C-alpha cells in the first residue's frame, strides 16, 4: 500500500521515481536528486520502463501503458486531489509507527515530499508537510531511524530539510503550514550541526509572529535545540541568544498566553547555558523569571518545577557579579 500511495505522489512529480540511487555530490538540488539516473537521450523510454516495472510488482503487467495513459488524461484538479489524498493517507499511516515510516522513507517518498513542498500549494503542500512532520516525530523518538532516514550526508534528506526551512523563512507562509514545518525542524533538532546557521534565525523571528500558536511552536522547537539533551546545546543556545531572542521571550512570558510556558522553558534553558550574555540584562530577563517563579501555574509544572529555580539562580549569580558580555 505504501508503494501505491508513493506512486500517486510521484506521478508527474518526479521524472523517474522507481529506479534511482543517491549520488554523493555535496552540492545538490531537488532536480539533481530526482533526475540522477535519467538518460538524457532516452527519457521517454526510461520513464515507461521504470513505470512498467513498478506496476509489475503489483501484478499489473499488462496494464502499465493503459495506467500511464489514464493518469495523463485526468484533469489537473483530479490529479491534485489524488496527490492530496495520497499524502493525507501517508500522513495518517506514519503517525507513531516506526515500521511504516521506514517503509515510506525507503520508498523514496522524501524526495517526492520535497518537490511537492516546493512546487505545490494548498492541500497537497499542507498534507505533504504534515506527513513529513509525523515522520520527523518518529525520528525524534527513534535514534536508529533518525540516523538512517535523516543522516547528515543524505542528499535526499538535505533537499527535504531545505524546503522545510524555506517555508519557515518565507514571510507569507500560511500559519498551519508554517507550524507543521517548524515542528518538523524541532523534531530533527539533533540532526543539525552547529555550523548550520540558517536554521535558528527564522525560528527566533517567529517568536514574534502575529499568531501565538506559531510563536508557541517556535519556542518549543528552539527548546529542542537548547535543552541539555541536545549534544550541541551550548552552541545552539549561543546562536539563539545572539539572534535577539531574549526580548521576544520576556514578552511572551508575561503576555504570551498559550505560548507562555514554552517561552519560559526556552528562556530557562538559555539562562542555564549562556547566562554570561548581556542580552539577558538588556531584556530584563531576571525580573521575568522572578515573576514567573511566583505564578502557581508555572512552578508546579513537570518541567519548570526544577528548571525555573536553577535558571533564576544561575542568572542571579552572573548578574550580581557584573558578568556582562561574552568570555
mmCIF file of C-alpha atoms in Angstrom:
data_model
loop_
_atom_site.group_PDB
_atom_site.id
_atom_site.type_symbol
_atom_site.label_atom_id
_atom_site.label_comp_id
_atom_site.label_asym_id
_atom_site.label_seq_id
_atom_site.Cartn_x
_atom_site.Cartn_y
_atom_site.Cartn_z
ATOM 1 C CA UNK A 1 0.000 0.000 0.000
ATOM 2 C CA UNK A 2 2.904 2.390 0.699
ATOM 3 C CA UNK A 3 4.323 1.851 -2.788
ATOM 4 C CA UNK A 4 0.933 2.510 -4.328
ATOM 5 C CA UNK A 5 0.487 5.758 -2.409
ATOM 6 C CA UNK A 6 4.005 6.930 -3.227
ATOM 7 C CA UNK A 7 3.356 6.136 -6.891
ATOM 8 C CA UNK A 8 0.437 8.572 -6.829
ATOM 9 C CA UNK A 9 2.682 11.219 -5.293
ATOM 10 C CA UNK A 10 5.491 10.599 -7.755
ATOM 11 C CA UNK A 11 3.417 10.586 -10.932
ATOM 12 C CA UNK A 12 4.255 13.768 -12.863
ATOM 13 C CA UNK A 13 6.199 14.941 -9.799
ATOM 14 C CA UNK A 14 9.416 13.029 -10.438
ATOM 15 C CA UNK A 15 10.808 12.318 -13.900
ATOM 16 C CA UNK A 16 11.548 8.767 -12.785
ATOM 17 C CA UNK A 17 10.638 7.625 -9.321
ATOM 18 C CA UNK A 18 11.038 3.855 -9.291
ATOM 19 C CA UNK A 19 14.685 3.302 -10.103
ATOM 20 C CA UNK A 20 17.320 5.730 -8.904
ATOM 21 C CA UNK A 21 20.197 5.812 -6.484
ATOM 22 C CA UNK A 22 21.532 8.713 -4.458
ATOM 23 C CA UNK A 23 24.874 10.198 -5.550
ATOM 24 C CA UNK A 24 27.392 11.563 -3.089
ATOM 25 C CA UNK A 25 27.972 15.016 -4.540
ATOM 26 C CA UNK A 26 27.950 17.714 -1.901
ATOM 27 C CA UNK A 27 26.044 20.363 -3.837
ATOM 28 C CA UNK A 28 22.606 19.026 -4.719
ATOM 29 C CA UNK A 29 19.318 20.428 -5.945
ATOM 30 C CA UNK A 30 15.980 18.671 -5.891
ATOM 31 C CA UNK A 31 16.183 18.084 -9.612
ATOM 32 C CA UNK A 32 19.684 16.646 -9.462
ATOM 33 C CA UNK A 33 18.468 14.181 -6.854
ATOM 34 C CA UNK A 34 15.400 13.033 -8.737
ATOM 35 C CA UNK A 35 16.982 13.053 -12.202
ATOM 36 C CA UNK A 36 20.203 11.313 -11.231
ATOM 37 C CA UNK A 37 19.703 8.234 -13.373
ATOM 38 C CA UNK A 38 17.731 9.772 -16.180
ATOM 39 C CA UNK A 39 19.146 9.113 -19.630
ATOM 40 C CA UNK A 40 19.017 12.423 -21.474
ATOM 41 C CA UNK A 41 18.746 10.669 -24.832
ATOM 42 C CA UNK A 42 16.088 8.185 -23.808
ATOM 43 C CA UNK A 43 13.860 9.981 -21.324
ATOM 44 C CA UNK A 44 10.511 8.638 -22.525
ATOM 45 C CA UNK A 45 11.695 5.049 -22.802
ATOM 46 C CA UNK A 46 13.264 5.120 -19.338
ATOM 47 C CA UNK A 47 10.110 6.560 -17.785
ATOM 48 C CA UNK A 48 7.942 3.932 -19.476
ATOM 49 C CA UNK A 49 10.210 1.057 -18.435
ATOM 50 C CA UNK A 50 10.521 2.157 -14.818
ATOM 51 C CA UNK A 51 6.768 2.682 -14.519
ATOM 52 C CA UNK A 52 6.121 -0.720 -16.052
ATOM 53 C CA UNK A 53 8.465 -2.394 -13.560
ATOM 54 C CA UNK A 54 6.697 -0.703 -10.657
ATOM 55 C CA UNK A 55 3.331 -1.856 -11.949
ATOM 56 C CA UNK A 56 4.546 -5.405 -12.488
ATOM 57 C CA UNK A 57 5.376 -5.593 -8.800
ATOM 58 C CA UNK A 58 1.654 -5.170 -8.201
ATOM 59 C CA UNK A 59 0.708 -7.854 -10.693
ATOM 60 C CA UNK A 60 -0.475 -5.458 -13.375
ATOM 61 C CA UNK A 61 1.988 -6.245 -16.171
ATOM 62 C CA UNK A 62 -0.499 -5.817 -18.981
ATOM 63 C CA UNK A 63 -1.896 -2.536 -17.693
ATOM 64 C CA UNK A 64 1.215 -0.372 -17.466
ATOM 65 C CA UNK A 65 0.692 1.544 -20.691
ATOM 66 C CA UNK A 66 -3.008 1.944 -20.006
ATOM 67 C CA UNK A 67 -2.219 3.181 -16.483
ATOM 68 C CA UNK A 68 0.031 5.936 -17.818
ATOM 69 C CA UNK A 69 -2.484 6.993 -20.461
ATOM 70 C CA UNK A 70 -5.319 7.164 -17.955
ATOM 71 C CA UNK A 71 -3.237 9.077 -15.433
ATOM 72 C CA UNK A 72 -2.104 11.620 -18.028
ATOM 73 C CA UNK A 73 -5.662 12.086 -19.277
ATOM 74 C CA UNK A 74 -7.008 13.044 -15.877
ATOM 75 C CA UNK A 75 -7.970 16.604 -15.150
ATOM 76 C CA UNK A 76 -5.280 18.570 -13.236
ATOM 77 C CA UNK A 77 -7.743 19.181 -10.403
ATOM 78 C CA UNK A 78 -8.427 15.459 -10.127
ATOM 79 C CA UNK A 79 -4.708 14.654 -10.150
ATOM 80 C CA UNK A 80 -4.052 17.259 -7.464
ATOM 81 C CA UNK A 81 -6.866 15.803 -5.383
ATOM 82 C CA UNK A 82 -5.386 12.319 -5.728
ATOM 83 C CA UNK A 83 -1.973 13.576 -4.633
ATOM 84 C CA UNK A 84 -3.546 15.354 -1.674
ATOM 85 C CA UNK A 85 -5.353 12.200 -0.585
ATOM 86 C CA UNK A 86 -2.241 10.063 -1.057
ATOM 87 C CA UNK A 87 -0.247 12.488 1.093
ATOM 88 C CA UNK A 88 -3.028 12.506 3.683
ATOM 89 C CA UNK A 89 -3.027 8.710 3.797
ATOM 90 C CA UNK A 90 0.753 8.607 4.281
ATOM 91 C CA UNK A 91 0.424 11.271 6.972
ATOM 92 C CA UNK A 92 -2.064 9.139 8.911
ATOM 93 C CA UNK A 93 -0.172 5.897 8.348
ATOM 94 C CA UNK A 94 3.060 7.454 9.609
ATOM 95 C CA UNK A 95 1.671 8.567 12.980
ATOM 96 C CA UNK A 96 3.596 6.875 15.800
ATOM 97 C CA UNK A 97 4.542 3.989 13.507
ATOM 98 C CA UNK A 98 8.256 3.398 13.035
ATOM 99 C CA UNK A 99 7.787 0.440 10.695
ATOM 100 C CA UNK A 100 5.545 2.416 8.363
ATOM 101 C CA UNK A 101 7.883 5.413 8.447
ATOM 102 C CA UNK A 102 10.770 3.160 7.440
ATOM 103 C CA UNK A 103 8.738 1.851 4.517
ATOM 104 C CA UNK A 104 7.863 5.387 3.466
ATOM 105 C CA UNK A 105 11.453 6.640 3.556
ATOM 106 C CA UNK A 106 12.785 3.509 1.848
ATOM 107 C CA UNK A 107 10.275 4.053 -0.964
ATOM 108 C CA UNK A 108 11.976 7.387 -1.734
ATOM 109 C CA UNK A 109 8.882 9.322 -0.686
ATOM 110 C CA UNK A 110 11.008 12.021 0.963
ATOM 111 C CA UNK A 111 12.142 13.423 -2.365
ATOM 112 C CA UNK A 112 8.505 13.423 -3.530
ATOM 113 C CA UNK A 113 7.565 15.422 -0.460
ATOM 114 C CA UNK A 114 10.448 17.826 -1.100
ATOM 115 C CA UNK A 115 9.227 18.573 -4.608
ATOM 116 C CA UNK A 116 5.602 18.870 -3.527
ATOM 117 C CA UNK A 117 6.583 21.295 -0.776
ATOM 118 C CA UNK A 118 8.423 23.355 -3.372
ATOM 119 C CA UNK A 119 6.003 23.241 -6.301
ATOM 120 C CA UNK A 120 2.546 22.585 -4.857
ATOM 121 C CA UNK A 121 0.133 24.763 -2.948
ATOM 122 C CA UNK A 122 -2.956 24.235 -0.853
ATOM 123 C CA UNK A 123 -3.943 20.806 0.357
ATOM 124 C CA UNK A 124 -1.210 18.917 -1.487
ATOM 125 C CA UNK A 125 1.510 21.035 0.096
ATOM 126 C CA UNK A 126 -0.091 21.010 3.550
ATOM 127 C CA UNK A 127 -0.704 17.257 3.632
ATOM 128 C CA UNK A 128 2.860 16.662 2.463
ATOM 129 C CA UNK A 129 4.151 18.885 5.270
ATOM 130 C CA UNK A 130 2.038 17.008 7.807
ATOM 131 C CA UNK A 131 3.336 13.659 6.562
ATOM 132 C CA UNK A 132 6.901 14.921 6.904
ATOM 133 C CA UNK A 133 6.086 16.182 10.400
ATOM 134 C CA UNK A 134 4.854 12.742 11.502
ATOM 135 C CA UNK A 135 7.943 11.062 10.047
ATOM 136 C CA UNK A 136 10.148 13.605 11.820
ATOM 137 C CA UNK A 137 8.284 12.983 15.091
ATOM 138 C CA UNK A 138 9.045 9.271 14.833
ATOM 139 C CA UNK A 139 12.676 10.103 14.009
ATOM 140 C CA UNK A 140 12.883 12.240 17.140
ATOM 141 C CA UNK A 141 11.871 9.290 19.319
ATOM 142 C CA UNK A 142 13.828 6.601 17.466
ATOM 143 C CA UNK A 143 17.556 7.298 17.141
ATOM 144 C CA UNK A 144 18.216 4.400 14.752
ATOM 145 C CA UNK A 145 15.503 5.537 12.377
ATOM 146 C CA UNK A 146 16.685 9.147 12.664
ATOM 147 C CA UNK A 147 20.224 8.178 11.712
ATOM 148 C CA UNK A 148 19.078 6.131 8.722
ATOM 149 C CA UNK A 149 16.385 8.429 7.322
ATOM 150 C CA UNK A 150 17.983 11.799 8.090
ATOM 151 C CA UNK A 151 21.687 11.057 8.057
ATOM 152 C CA UNK A 152 23.775 14.149 7.564
ATOM 153 C CA UNK A 153 25.314 13.060 4.252
ATOM 154 C CA UNK A 154 21.987 12.196 2.611
ATOM 155 C CA UNK A 155 21.203 14.476 -0.366
ATOM 156 C CA UNK A 156 17.551 13.421 -0.213
ATOM 157 C CA UNK A 157 17.230 14.423 3.435
ATOM 158 C CA UNK A 158 19.037 17.680 2.682
ATOM 159 C CA UNK A 159 16.711 18.778 -0.110
ATOM 160 C CA UNK A 160 13.709 17.951 2.062
ATOM 161 C CA UNK A 161 15.035 19.911 5.039
ATOM 162 C CA UNK A 162 15.933 22.793 2.710
ATOM 163 C CA UNK A 163 12.306 23.009 1.600
ATOM 164 C CA UNK A 164 11.051 22.936 5.191
ATOM 165 C CA UNK A 165 13.461 25.724 6.113
ATOM 166 C CA UNK A 166 12.433 27.724 3.023
ATOM 167 C CA UNK A 167 8.793 27.664 4.128
ATOM 168 C CA UNK A 168 9.796 28.756 7.627
ATOM 169 C CA UNK A 169 11.826 31.626 6.174
ATOM 170 C CA UNK A 170 9.052 32.933 3.919
ATOM 171 C CA UNK A 171 7.117 35.917 5.212
ATOM 172 C CA UNK A 172 3.741 34.876 3.816
ATOM 173 C CA UNK A 173 3.611 31.183 4.759
ATOM 174 C CA UNK A 174 0.160 30.118 5.952
ATOM 175 C CA UNK A 175 0.148 29.594 9.718
ATOM 176 C CA UNK A 176 -0.872 25.916 9.766
ATOM 177 C CA UNK A 177 1.695 25.011 7.131
ATOM 178 C CA UNK A 178 4.280 27.099 8.957
ATOM 179 C CA UNK A 179 3.532 25.428 12.295
ATOM 180 C CA UNK A 180 3.938 21.937 10.862
ATOM 181 C CA UNK A 181 7.285 22.848 9.285
ATOM 182 C CA UNK A 182 8.522 24.464 12.497
ATOM 183 C CA UNK A 183 7.546 21.342 14.406
ATOM 184 C CA UNK A 184 9.448 19.182 11.909
ATOM 185 C CA UNK A 185 12.593 21.246 12.429
ATOM 186 C CA UNK A 186 12.233 20.866 16.179
ATOM 187 C CA UNK A 187 11.862 17.106 15.884
ATOM 188 C CA UNK A 188 15.049 16.980 13.815
ATOM 189 C CA UNK A 189 16.997 19.333 16.106
ATOM 190 C CA UNK A 190 19.575 16.662 16.936
ATOM 191 C CA UNK A 191 20.472 16.208 13.277
ATOM 192 C CA UNK A 192 21.695 19.783 12.729
ATOM 193 C CA UNK A 193 25.344 20.768 13.039
ATOM 194 C CA UNK A 194 26.388 23.884 14.932
ATOM 195 C CA UNK A 195 27.662 25.399 11.676
ATOM 196 C CA UNK A 196 24.194 25.285 10.072
ATOM 197 C CA UNK A 197 23.379 28.904 10.775
ATOM 198 C CA UNK A 198 20.273 29.207 8.585
ATOM 199 C CA UNK A 199 18.019 27.284 10.978
ATOM 200 C CA UNK A 200 17.978 29.367 14.169
ATOM 201 C CA UNK A 201 17.255 32.970 12.975
ATOM 202 C CA UNK A 202 13.937 32.234 11.210
ATOM 203 C CA UNK A 203 12.721 30.264 14.223
ATOM 204 C CA UNK A 204 13.613 33.158 16.517
ATOM 205 C CA UNK A 205 11.803 35.563 14.196
ATOM 206 C CA UNK A 206 8.603 33.566 14.626
ATOM 207 C CA UNK A 207 8.695 34.082 18.381
ATOM 208 C CA UNK A 208 7.220 37.450 17.398
ATOM 209 C CA UNK A 209 4.665 36.003 14.980
ATOM 210 C CA UNK A 210 1.226 37.600 14.836
ATOM 211 C CA UNK A 211 -0.351 34.251 15.785
ATOM 212 C CA UNK A 212 0.592 32.902 19.192
ATOM 213 C CA UNK A 213 0.158 29.316 18.002
ATOM 214 C CA UNK A 214 3.129 29.849 15.677
ATOM 215 C CA UNK A 215 5.143 31.544 18.433
ATOM 216 C CA UNK A 216 4.414 28.561 20.655
ATOM 217 C CA UNK A 217 5.710 26.108 18.050
ATOM 218 C CA UNK A 218 8.818 28.236 17.519
ATOM 219 C CA UNK A 219 9.577 28.263 21.252
ATOM 220 C CA UNK A 220 9.072 24.504 21.522
ATOM 221 C CA UNK A 221 11.310 23.861 18.519
ATOM 222 C CA UNK A 222 14.066 26.142 19.809
ATOM 223 C CA UNK A 223 13.939 24.436 23.209
ATOM 224 C CA UNK A 224 14.835 21.184 21.479
ATOM 225 C CA UNK A 225 17.981 22.869 20.215
ATOM 226 C CA UNK A 226 18.820 24.464 23.572
ATOM 227 C CA UNK A 227 17.951 21.679 26.025
ATOM 228 C CA UNK A 228 20.720 19.682 27.701
ATOM 229 C CA UNK A 229 19.664 16.518 25.861
ATOM 230 C CA UNK A 230 20.939 18.062 22.627
ATOM 231 C CA UNK A 231 24.665 17.380 22.329
ATOM 232 C CA UNK A 232 25.244 20.822 20.778
ATOM 233 C CA UNK A 233 23.049 22.708 23.252
ATOM 234 C CA UNK A 234 25.779 25.198 24.151
ATOM 235 C CA UNK A 235 26.416 26.188 20.532
ATOM 236 C CA UNK A 236 22.718 26.326 19.714
ATOM 237 C CA UNK A 237 21.916 28.332 22.856
ATOM 238 C CA UNK A 238 24.581 30.852 21.907
ATOM 239 C CA UNK A 239 23.120 31.141 18.407
ATOM 240 C CA UNK A 240 19.607 31.614 19.789
ATOM 241 C CA UNK A 241 20.567 34.368 22.222
ATOM 242 C CA UNK A 242 22.687 36.099 19.557
ATOM 243 C CA UNK A 243 19.616 36.158 17.291
ATOM 244 C CA UNK A 244 17.954 38.652 19.662
ATOM 245 C CA UNK A 245 15.531 36.158 21.154
ATOM 246 C CA UNK A 246 15.552 37.491 24.732
ATOM 247 C CA UNK A 247 13.136 40.446 24.250
ATOM 248 C CA UNK A 248 10.623 38.214 22.448
ATOM 249 C CA UNK A 249 10.817 35.576 25.157
ATOM 250 C CA UNK A 250 10.375 38.049 28.002
ATOM 251 C CA UNK A 251 7.315 39.498 26.284
ATOM 252 C CA UNK A 252 5.852 36.020 25.771
ATOM 253 C CA UNK A 253 6.478 35.057 29.393
ATOM 254 C CA UNK A 254 4.344 37.997 30.510
ATOM 255 C CA UNK A 255 1.700 38.136 27.796
ATOM 256 C CA UNK A 256 2.058 35.061 25.597
ATOM 257 C CA UNK A 257 -0.969 33.096 26.839
ATOM 258 C CA UNK A 258 -0.672 29.672 25.185
ATOM 259 C CA UNK A 259 2.976 30.441 24.334
ATOM 260 C CA UNK A 260 3.888 31.451 27.896
ATOM 261 C CA UNK A 261 5.140 28.116 29.206
ATOM 262 C CA UNK A 262 7.125 27.136 26.068
ATOM 263 C CA UNK A 263 8.723 30.603 26.060
ATOM 264 C CA UNK A 264 9.569 30.331 29.754
ATOM 265 C CA UNK A 265 11.111 26.884 29.274
ATOM 266 C CA UNK A 266 13.283 28.191 26.440
ATOM 267 C CA UNK A 267 14.315 31.249 28.450
ATOM 268 C CA UNK A 268 15.343 28.951 31.312
ATOM 269 C CA UNK A 269 17.444 26.742 29.025
ATOM 270 C CA UNK A 270 19.221 29.799 27.670
ATOM 271 C CA UNK A 271 19.813 31.214 31.146
ATOM 272 C CA UNK A 272 21.378 27.928 32.234
ATOM 273 C CA UNK A 273 23.716 27.648 29.266
ATOM 274 C CA UNK A 274 24.646 31.208 28.257
ATOM 275 C CA UNK A 275 23.972 33.249 31.387
ATOM 276 C CA UNK A 276 27.023 35.393 30.603
ATOM 277 C CA UNK A 277 25.203 37.113 27.730
ATOM 278 C CA UNK A 278 24.387 40.752 28.311
ATOM 279 C CA UNK A 279 21.202 40.194 26.305
ATOM 280 C CA UNK A 280 19.514 38.934 29.469
ATOM 281 C CA UNK A 281 20.100 42.142 31.414
ATOM 282 C CA UNK A 282 19.106 44.311 28.446
ATOM 283 C CA UNK A 283 15.829 42.407 28.070
ATOM 284 C CA UNK A 284 15.267 42.336 31.844
ATOM 285 C CA UNK A 285 15.001 38.564 31.814
ATOM 286 C CA UNK A 286 15.720 38.132 35.535
ATOM 287 C CA UNK A 287 12.633 40.111 36.655
ATOM 288 C CA UNK A 288 10.587 37.979 34.242
ATOM 289 C CA UNK A 289 11.949 34.771 35.785
ATOM 290 C CA UNK A 290 11.329 36.168 39.255
ATOM 291 C CA UNK A 291 7.736 36.997 38.335
ATOM 292 C CA UNK A 292 7.225 33.559 36.798
ATOM 293 C CA UNK A 293 8.555 31.847 39.927
ATOM 294 C CA UNK A 294 5.633 33.345 41.863
ATOM 295 C CA UNK A 295 2.982 32.026 39.471
ATOM 296 C CA UNK A 296 1.420 28.786 40.706
ATOM 297 C CA UNK A 297 0.643 27.573 37.194
ATOM 298 C CA UNK A 298 4.341 27.757 36.294
ATOM 299 C CA UNK A 299 6.133 26.459 39.368
ATOM 300 C CA UNK A 300 4.095 23.267 39.608
ATOM 301 C CA UNK A 301 4.662 22.217 36.015
ATOM 302 C CA UNK A 302 6.629 18.978 35.483
ATOM 303 C CA UNK A 303 9.414 20.679 33.516
ATOM 304 C CA UNK A 304 9.626 24.044 35.240
ATOM 305 C CA UNK A 305 9.491 22.805 38.820
ATOM 306 C CA UNK A 306 13.273 22.334 38.863
ATOM 307 C CA UNK A 307 14.303 24.150 35.704
ATOM 308 C CA UNK A 308 12.958 27.574 36.680
ATOM 309 C CA UNK A 309 14.709 27.858 40.095
ATOM 310 C CA UNK A 310 18.007 26.669 38.583
ATOM 311 C CA UNK A 311 17.823 29.161 35.721
ATOM 312 C CA UNK A 312 16.859 32.019 38.019
ATOM 313 C CA UNK A 313 19.722 31.248 40.424
ATOM 314 C CA UNK A 314 22.277 30.997 37.627
ATOM 315 C CA UNK A 315 21.227 34.293 36.100
ATOM 316 C CA UNK A 316 21.286 35.963 39.518
ATOM 317 C CA UNK A 317 24.846 34.764 40.108
ATOM 318 C CA UNK A 318 26.133 36.114 36.801
ATOM 319 C CA UNK A 319 24.349 39.438 37.031
ATOM 320 C CA UNK A 320 25.317 40.010 40.671
ATOM 321 C CA UNK A 321 28.968 39.530 39.739
ATOM 322 C CA UNK A 322 28.650 42.003 36.906
ATOM 323 C CA UNK A 323 29.249 39.422 34.162
ATOM 324 C CA UNK A 324 28.181 41.209 31.025
ATOM 325 C CA UNK A 325 29.284 40.208 27.575
ATOM 326 C CA UNK A 326 30.894 37.014 26.389
ATOM 327 C CA UNK A 327 34.021 35.473 27.893
#
